[in-house]
Amino acid sequence: MDGLQRWRILRLHVEDGIPLTALATDTGIGLRTLSRWHARYRDGGIAALGNLPRADTGTRRMAPELVAFVEHLALTRPRPSIATLHRLTRGEAARLEVKAPSYATVRAVVRSLDPAMVTLALEGPAAYRDRH
């Protein structure tokens, strides 16, 4: 839902005086959500009702020790599958007593490795020299 759609709903409260509780019942949108929209509208007008980017965009909540563990294993020869990496990482997370990452997170760590570094680690200096 974009800011304009939010304004069309919130306008009923702001301009027509319909209570937020009645608006929540009629629209099926939670009262707390409507209250947040109203606070954002009061602070910044209609423009403030647009979608806000997440504060944690681009960050990983995976423990740094586990990131290093996955990167190390992903650069070993022969390269293990993502499923194997995930299984080993879950065991390491249990050993470190931290939350285990999801399969998608392990895959994202592996995919974020520098291709030149992967070439050097898995195929050797001759392949690295030829490609990079």
Tab-separated table of C-alpha atoms in Angstrom:
chain	number	residue	atom	x	y	z
A	1	MET	CA	0.000	0.000	0.000
A	2	ASP	CA	1.468	3.336	-0.992
A	3	GLY	CA	1.154	6.716	0.697
A	4	LEU	CA	-1.771	7.883	-1.423
A	5	GLN	CA	-3.826	4.812	-0.548
A	6	ARG	CA	-3.005	5.323	3.121
A	7	TRP	CA	-4.105	8.957	2.849
A	8	ARG	CA	-7.440	7.957	1.278
A	9	ILE	CA	-8.162	5.839	4.348
A	10	LEU	CA	-6.729	8.263	6.914
A	11	ARG	CA	-8.539	11.229	5.321
A	12	LEU	CA	-11.800	9.819	6.672
A	13	HIS	CA	-10.451	10.390	10.175
A	14	VAL	CA	-8.646	13.685	9.553
A	15	GLU	CA	-11.271	15.488	7.458
A	16	ASP	CA	-14.536	13.710	8.248
A	17	GLY	CA	-13.868	13.083	11.948
A	18	ILE	CA	-14.518	9.341	11.908
A	19	PRO	CA	-12.870	7.805	15.013
A	20	LEU	CA	-9.870	5.582	14.376
A	21	THR	CA	-11.569	2.679	16.172
A	22	ALA	CA	-14.521	2.806	13.768
A	23	LEU	CA	-12.160	3.209	10.828
A	24	ALA	CA	-10.185	0.151	11.970
A	25	THR	CA	-13.359	-1.902	12.156
A	26	ASP	CA	-14.627	-0.761	8.751
A	27	THR	CA	-11.358	-1.135	6.838
A	28	GLY	CA	-9.885	-4.169	8.581
A	29	ILE	CA	-6.652	-2.272	9.259
A	30	GLY	CA	-5.362	-2.467	12.810
A	31	LEU	CA	-5.949	0.418	15.185
A	32	ARG	CA	-2.246	0.611	16.014
A	33	THR	CA	-1.387	0.833	12.305
A	34	LEU	CA	-3.887	3.647	11.801
A	35	SER	CA	-2.473	5.444	14.847
A	36	ARG	CA	1.051	5.174	13.405
A	37	TRP	CA	-0.147	6.513	10.049
A	38	HIS	CA	-1.867	9.415	11.814
A	39	ALA	CA	1.279	10.255	13.789
A	40	ARG	CA	3.351	10.166	10.596
A	41	TYR	CA	0.785	12.398	8.865
A	42	ARG	CA	0.873	14.921	11.736
A	43	ASP	CA	4.676	15.008	11.638
A	44	GLY	CA	5.243	15.210	7.897
A	45	GLY	CA	2.001	15.511	5.972
A	46	ILE	CA	0.874	13.248	3.150
A	47	ALA	CA	4.453	12.725	1.952
A	48	ALA	CA	5.316	11.038	5.268
A	49	LEU	CA	2.751	8.310	4.588
A	50	GLY	CA	4.937	6.774	1.873
A	51	ASN	CA	6.878	3.567	2.360
A	52	LEU	CA	9.901	3.952	4.612
A	53	PRO	CA	13.067	1.948	3.990
A	54	ARG	CA	14.045	-0.500	6.699
A	55	ALA	CA	16.693	0.739	9.085
A	56	ASP	CA	18.580	-2.565	8.855
A	57	THR	CA	18.633	-2.784	5.057
A	58	GLY	CA	21.833	-4.306	3.784
A	59	THR	CA	23.011	-5.645	7.122
A	60	ARG	CA	23.313	-9.244	8.182
A	61	ARG	CA	22.179	-10.352	11.612
A	62	MET	CA	24.345	-13.448	11.423
A	63	ALA	CA	27.143	-13.717	13.970
A	64	PRO	CA	30.481	-12.585	12.455
A	65	GLU	CA	32.097	-15.846	13.580
A	66	LEU	CA	29.571	-17.788	11.504
A	67	VAL	CA	30.105	-15.555	8.467
A	68	ALA	CA	33.838	-16.256	8.658
A	69	PHE	CA	33.113	-19.970	9.136
A	70	VAL	CA	30.894	-20.104	6.020
A	71	GLU	CA	33.366	-18.084	3.944
A	72	HIS	CA	36.237	-20.346	4.999
A	73	LEU	CA	34.333	-23.512	4.097
A	74	ALA	CA	33.074	-22.050	0.816
A	75	LEU	CA	36.665	-21.414	-0.249
A	76	THR	CA	37.913	-24.932	0.510
A	77	ARG	CA	38.565	-27.516	-2.150
A	78	PRO	CA	36.405	-29.307	-3.177
A	79	ARG	CA	33.734	-26.741	-2.583
A	80	PRO	CA	30.890	-28.196	-0.490
A	81	SER	CA	27.294	-27.750	-1.555
A	82	ILE	CA	25.167	-25.029	0.045
A	83	ALA	CA	23.166	-27.725	1.836
A	84	THR	CA	26.353	-29.133	3.363
A	85	LEU	CA	27.518	-25.640	4.311
A	86	HIS	CA	24.167	-24.975	5.958
A	87	ARG	CA	24.290	-28.219	7.906
A	88	LEU	CA	27.851	-27.550	9.105
A	89	THR	CA	26.988	-23.950	9.985
A	90	ARG	CA	24.043	-25.074	12.085
A	91	GLY	CA	26.384	-27.342	14.026
A	92	GLU	CA	28.873	-24.522	14.501
A	93	ALA	CA	26.093	-22.184	15.651
A	94	ALA	CA	25.015	-24.742	18.245
A	95	ARG	CA	28.621	-25.054	19.420
A	96	LEU	CA	28.941	-21.249	19.705
A	97	GLU	CA	25.462	-21.025	21.269
A	98	VAL	CA	24.204	-18.462	18.743
A	99	LYS	CA	21.141	-18.508	16.534
A	100	ALA	CA	21.582	-20.717	13.480
A	101	PRO	CA	21.210	-18.939	10.114
A	102	SER	CA	18.699	-20.002	7.511
A	103	TYR	CA	19.632	-21.776	4.309
A	104	ALA	CA	19.002	-18.547	2.364
A	105	THR	CA	21.375	-16.604	4.616
A	106	VAL	CA	24.163	-19.144	4.129
A	107	ARG	CA	23.553	-19.034	0.367
A	108	ALA	CA	23.683	-15.213	0.431
A	109	VAL	CA	27.028	-15.274	2.245
A	110	VAL	CA	28.466	-17.659	-0.336
A	111	ARG	CA	27.129	-15.593	-3.239
A	112	SER	CA	28.573	-12.397	-1.779
A	113	LEU	CA	32.125	-13.723	-2.001
A	114	ASP	CA	34.367	-11.916	-4.457
A	115	PRO	CA	34.522	-13.972	-7.690
A	116	ALA	CA	38.252	-13.302	-8.053
A	117	MET	CA	38.903	-14.649	-4.562
A	118	VAL	CA	36.785	-17.729	-5.294
A	119	THR	CA	38.727	-18.347	-8.517
A	120	LEU	CA	42.042	-18.030	-6.705
A	121	ALA	CA	41.000	-20.295	-3.842
A	122	LEU	CA	39.291	-23.019	-5.857
A	123	GLU	CA	41.137	-23.027	-9.177
A	124	GLY	CA	44.589	-21.720	-8.315
A	125	PRO	CA	46.835	-18.822	-9.316
A	126	ALA	CA	47.048	-19.778	-13.015
A	127	ALA	CA	43.263	-19.589	-13.462
A	128	TYR	CA	43.202	-16.359	-11.460
A	129	ARG	CA	45.904	-14.839	-13.671
A	130	ASP	CA	44.088	-15.911	-16.843
A	131	ARG	CA	40.720	-14.516	-15.779
A	132	HIS	CA	41.635	-11.436	-13.779
